[in-house]
PDB file of C-alpha atoms in Angstrom:
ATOM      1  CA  UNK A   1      53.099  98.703  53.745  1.00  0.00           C
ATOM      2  CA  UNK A   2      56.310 100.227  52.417  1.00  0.00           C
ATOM      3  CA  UNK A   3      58.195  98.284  49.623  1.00  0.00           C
ATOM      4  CA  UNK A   4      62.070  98.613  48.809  1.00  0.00           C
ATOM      5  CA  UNK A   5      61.683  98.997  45.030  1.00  0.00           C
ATOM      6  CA  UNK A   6      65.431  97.778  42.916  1.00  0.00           C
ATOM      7  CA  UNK A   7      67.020  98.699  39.900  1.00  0.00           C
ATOM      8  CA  UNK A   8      70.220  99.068  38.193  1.00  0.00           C
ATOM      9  CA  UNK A   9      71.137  95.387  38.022  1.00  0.00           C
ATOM     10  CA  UNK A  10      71.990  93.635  34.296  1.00  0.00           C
ATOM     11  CA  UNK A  11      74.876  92.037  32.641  1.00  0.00           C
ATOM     12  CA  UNK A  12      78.291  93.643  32.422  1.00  0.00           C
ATOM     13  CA  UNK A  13      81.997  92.549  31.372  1.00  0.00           C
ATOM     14  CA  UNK A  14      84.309  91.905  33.744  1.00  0.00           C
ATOM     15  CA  UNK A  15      86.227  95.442  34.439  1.00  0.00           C
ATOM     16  CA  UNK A  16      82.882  97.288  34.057  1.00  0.00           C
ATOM     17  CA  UNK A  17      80.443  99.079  36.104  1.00  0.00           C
ATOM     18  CA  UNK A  18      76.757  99.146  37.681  1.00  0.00           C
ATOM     19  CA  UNK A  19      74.976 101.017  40.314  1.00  0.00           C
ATOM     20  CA  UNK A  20      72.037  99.877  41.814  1.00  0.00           C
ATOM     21  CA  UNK A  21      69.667 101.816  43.475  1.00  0.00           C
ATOM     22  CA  UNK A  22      66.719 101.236  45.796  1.00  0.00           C
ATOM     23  CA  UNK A  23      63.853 103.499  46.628  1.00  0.00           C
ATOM     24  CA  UNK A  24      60.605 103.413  49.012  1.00  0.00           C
ATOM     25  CA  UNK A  25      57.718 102.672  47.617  1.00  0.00           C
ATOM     26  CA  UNK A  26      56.210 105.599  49.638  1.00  0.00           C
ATOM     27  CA  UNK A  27      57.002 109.190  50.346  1.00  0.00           C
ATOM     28  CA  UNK A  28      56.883 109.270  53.811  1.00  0.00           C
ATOM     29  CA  UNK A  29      59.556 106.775  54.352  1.00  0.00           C
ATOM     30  CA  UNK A  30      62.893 108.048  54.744  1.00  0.00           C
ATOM     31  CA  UNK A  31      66.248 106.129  54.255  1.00  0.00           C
ATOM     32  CA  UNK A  32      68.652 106.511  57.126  1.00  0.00           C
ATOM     33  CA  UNK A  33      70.501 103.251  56.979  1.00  0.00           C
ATOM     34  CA  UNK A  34      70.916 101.064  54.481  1.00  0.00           C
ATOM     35  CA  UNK A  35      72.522  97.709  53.941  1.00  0.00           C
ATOM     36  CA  UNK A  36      72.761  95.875  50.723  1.00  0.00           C
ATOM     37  CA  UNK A  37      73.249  91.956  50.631  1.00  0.00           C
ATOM     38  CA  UNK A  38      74.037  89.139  47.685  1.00  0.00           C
ATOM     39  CA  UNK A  39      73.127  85.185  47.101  1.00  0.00           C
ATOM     40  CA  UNK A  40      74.363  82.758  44.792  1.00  0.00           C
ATOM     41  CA  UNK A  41      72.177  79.631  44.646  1.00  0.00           C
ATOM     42  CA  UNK A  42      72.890  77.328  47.428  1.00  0.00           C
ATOM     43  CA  UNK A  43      75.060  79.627  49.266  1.00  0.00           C
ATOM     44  CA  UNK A  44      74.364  82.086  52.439  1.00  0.00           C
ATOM     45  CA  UNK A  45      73.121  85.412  51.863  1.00  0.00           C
ATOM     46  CA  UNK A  46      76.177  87.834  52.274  1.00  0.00           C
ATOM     47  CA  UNK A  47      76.563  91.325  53.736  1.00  0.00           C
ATOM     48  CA  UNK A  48      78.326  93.179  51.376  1.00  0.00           C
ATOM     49  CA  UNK A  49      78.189  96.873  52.399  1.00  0.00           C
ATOM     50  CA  UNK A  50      75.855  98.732  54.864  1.00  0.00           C
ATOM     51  CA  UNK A  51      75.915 102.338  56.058  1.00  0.00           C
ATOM     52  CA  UNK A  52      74.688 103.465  58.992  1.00  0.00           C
ATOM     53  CA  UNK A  53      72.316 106.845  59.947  1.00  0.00           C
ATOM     54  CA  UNK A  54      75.750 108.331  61.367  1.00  0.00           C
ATOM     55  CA  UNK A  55      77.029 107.932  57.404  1.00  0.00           C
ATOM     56  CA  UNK A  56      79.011 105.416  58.530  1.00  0.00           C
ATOM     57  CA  UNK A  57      79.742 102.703  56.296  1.00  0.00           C
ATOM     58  CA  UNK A  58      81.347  99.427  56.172  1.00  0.00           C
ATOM     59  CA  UNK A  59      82.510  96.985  53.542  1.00  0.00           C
ATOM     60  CA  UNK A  60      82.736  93.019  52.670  1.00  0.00           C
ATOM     61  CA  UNK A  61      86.738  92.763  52.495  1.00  0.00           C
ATOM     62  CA  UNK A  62      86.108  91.437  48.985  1.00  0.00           C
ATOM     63  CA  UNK A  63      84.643  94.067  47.393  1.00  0.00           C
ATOM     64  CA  UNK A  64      86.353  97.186  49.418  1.00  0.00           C
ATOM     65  CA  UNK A  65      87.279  99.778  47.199  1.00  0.00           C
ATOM     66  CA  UNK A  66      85.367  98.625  44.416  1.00  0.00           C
ATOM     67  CA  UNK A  67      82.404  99.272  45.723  1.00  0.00           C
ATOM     68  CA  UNK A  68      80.361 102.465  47.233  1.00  0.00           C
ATOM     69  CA  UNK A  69      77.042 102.263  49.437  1.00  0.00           C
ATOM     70  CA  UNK A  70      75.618 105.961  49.714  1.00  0.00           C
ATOM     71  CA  UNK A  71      72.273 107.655  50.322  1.00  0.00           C
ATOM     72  CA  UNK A  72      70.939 110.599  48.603  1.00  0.00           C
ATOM     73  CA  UNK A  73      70.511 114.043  50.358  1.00  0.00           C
ATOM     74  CA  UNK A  74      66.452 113.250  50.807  1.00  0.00           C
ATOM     75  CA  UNK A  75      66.614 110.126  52.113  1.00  0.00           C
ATOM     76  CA  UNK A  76      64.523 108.363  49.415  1.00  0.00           C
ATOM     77  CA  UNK A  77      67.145 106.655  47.573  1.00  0.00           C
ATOM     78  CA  UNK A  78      70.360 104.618  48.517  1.00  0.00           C
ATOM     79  CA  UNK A  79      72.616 102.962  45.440  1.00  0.00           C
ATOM     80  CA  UNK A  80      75.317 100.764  45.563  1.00  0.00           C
ATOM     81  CA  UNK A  81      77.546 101.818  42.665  1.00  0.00           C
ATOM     82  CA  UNK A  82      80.315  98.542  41.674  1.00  0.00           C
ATOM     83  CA  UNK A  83      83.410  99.301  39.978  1.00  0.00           C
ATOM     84  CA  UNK A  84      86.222  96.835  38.630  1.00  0.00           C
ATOM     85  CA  UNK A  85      83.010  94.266  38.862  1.00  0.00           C
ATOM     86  CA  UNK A  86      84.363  90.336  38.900  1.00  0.00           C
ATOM     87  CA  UNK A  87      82.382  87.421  37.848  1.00  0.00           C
ATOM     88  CA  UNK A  88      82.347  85.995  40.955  1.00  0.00           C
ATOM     89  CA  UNK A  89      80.642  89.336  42.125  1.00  0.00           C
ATOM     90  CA  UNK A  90      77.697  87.696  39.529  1.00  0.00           C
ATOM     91  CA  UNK A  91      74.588  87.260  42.595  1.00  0.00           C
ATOM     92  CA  UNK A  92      70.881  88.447  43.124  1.00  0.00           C
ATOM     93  CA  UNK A  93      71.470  91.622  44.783  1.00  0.00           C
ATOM     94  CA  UNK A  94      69.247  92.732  48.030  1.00  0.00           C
ATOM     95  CA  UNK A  95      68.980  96.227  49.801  1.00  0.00           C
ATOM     96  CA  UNK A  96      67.637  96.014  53.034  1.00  0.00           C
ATOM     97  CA  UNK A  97      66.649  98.749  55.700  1.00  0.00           C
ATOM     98  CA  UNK A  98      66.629  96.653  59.332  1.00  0.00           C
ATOM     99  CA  UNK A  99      64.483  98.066  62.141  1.00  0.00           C
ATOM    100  CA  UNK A 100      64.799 100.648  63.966  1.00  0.00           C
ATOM    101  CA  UNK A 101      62.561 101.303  66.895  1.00  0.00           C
ATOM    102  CA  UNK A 102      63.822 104.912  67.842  1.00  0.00           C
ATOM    103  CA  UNK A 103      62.024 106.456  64.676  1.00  0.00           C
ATOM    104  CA  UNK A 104      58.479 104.974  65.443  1.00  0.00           C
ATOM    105  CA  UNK A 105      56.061 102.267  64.463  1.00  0.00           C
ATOM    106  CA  UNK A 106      56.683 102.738  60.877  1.00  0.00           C
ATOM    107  CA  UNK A 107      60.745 101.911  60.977  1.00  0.00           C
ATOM    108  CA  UNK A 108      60.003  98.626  63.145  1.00  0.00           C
ATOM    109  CA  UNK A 109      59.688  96.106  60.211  1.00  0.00           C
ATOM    110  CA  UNK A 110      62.848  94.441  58.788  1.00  0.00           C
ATOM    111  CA  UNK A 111      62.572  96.123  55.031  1.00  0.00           C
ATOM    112  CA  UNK A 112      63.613  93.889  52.015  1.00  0.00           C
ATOM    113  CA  UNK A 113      64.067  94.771  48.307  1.00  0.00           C
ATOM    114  CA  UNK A 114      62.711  92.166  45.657  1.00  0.00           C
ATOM    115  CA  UNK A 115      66.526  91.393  44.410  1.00  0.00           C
ATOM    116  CA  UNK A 116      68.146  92.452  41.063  1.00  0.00           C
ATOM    117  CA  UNK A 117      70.323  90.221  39.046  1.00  0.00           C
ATOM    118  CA  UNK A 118      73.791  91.346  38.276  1.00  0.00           C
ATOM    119  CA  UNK A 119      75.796  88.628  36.248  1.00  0.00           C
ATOM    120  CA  UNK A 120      79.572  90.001  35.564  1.00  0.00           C
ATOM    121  CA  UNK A 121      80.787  87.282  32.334  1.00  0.00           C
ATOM    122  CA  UNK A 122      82.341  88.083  28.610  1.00  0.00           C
TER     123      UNK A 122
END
């Protein structure tokens, strides 16, 4: 089974930077699309960027043009890098690589990384 391994997540001031990054577990599985997602406790999961296998991408409005969702030129790794970070961006982090039946029985499971703690305070 294929695991969505994070890293990259920690505590920063307010102003600074991180970029996450998350990586298959296994080298046959290539990253086409990626989306990444956040939580705070007791709220919704939230989309807050995704790019598509077209290199497409799309942003939450409140972190658009702070923050930039790309995938490396193999297709193993895709990083979310967070500029100008806010503490209200503070959340558990959550890449996640949704199905797609078009690239065989290996791409149909909804993928999920284990979550990486970012916490933006002084």
């Amino acid at each position: 089974q294929v695991q969505l391994v994070e890293s990259g997540g920690g505590l920063v001031q307010p102003g600074g930077s991180l970029r996450l990054s998350c990586a298959a577990s296994e080298s046959r599985f290539s990253i086409y699309a990626m989306k990444w997602y956040r939580q705070v406790p007791g709220k919704q999961r939230e989309l807050v960027a995704g790019i598509s296998s077209n290199g497409r991408t799309n942003y939450a409005d409140s972190v658009k043009g702070r923050f930039t969702i790309s995938i490396d030129g193999h297709k193993k790794t895709a990083y979310l890098q967070m500029n100008s970070l806010k503490p209200e961006d503070t959340a558990v982090y959550y890449c996640n690589v949704p199905p797609n039946y078009a690239l065989g029985r290996l791409y149909e499971y909804d993928y999920w990384g284990q979550g990486t703690q970012v916490t933006v305070s002084s």
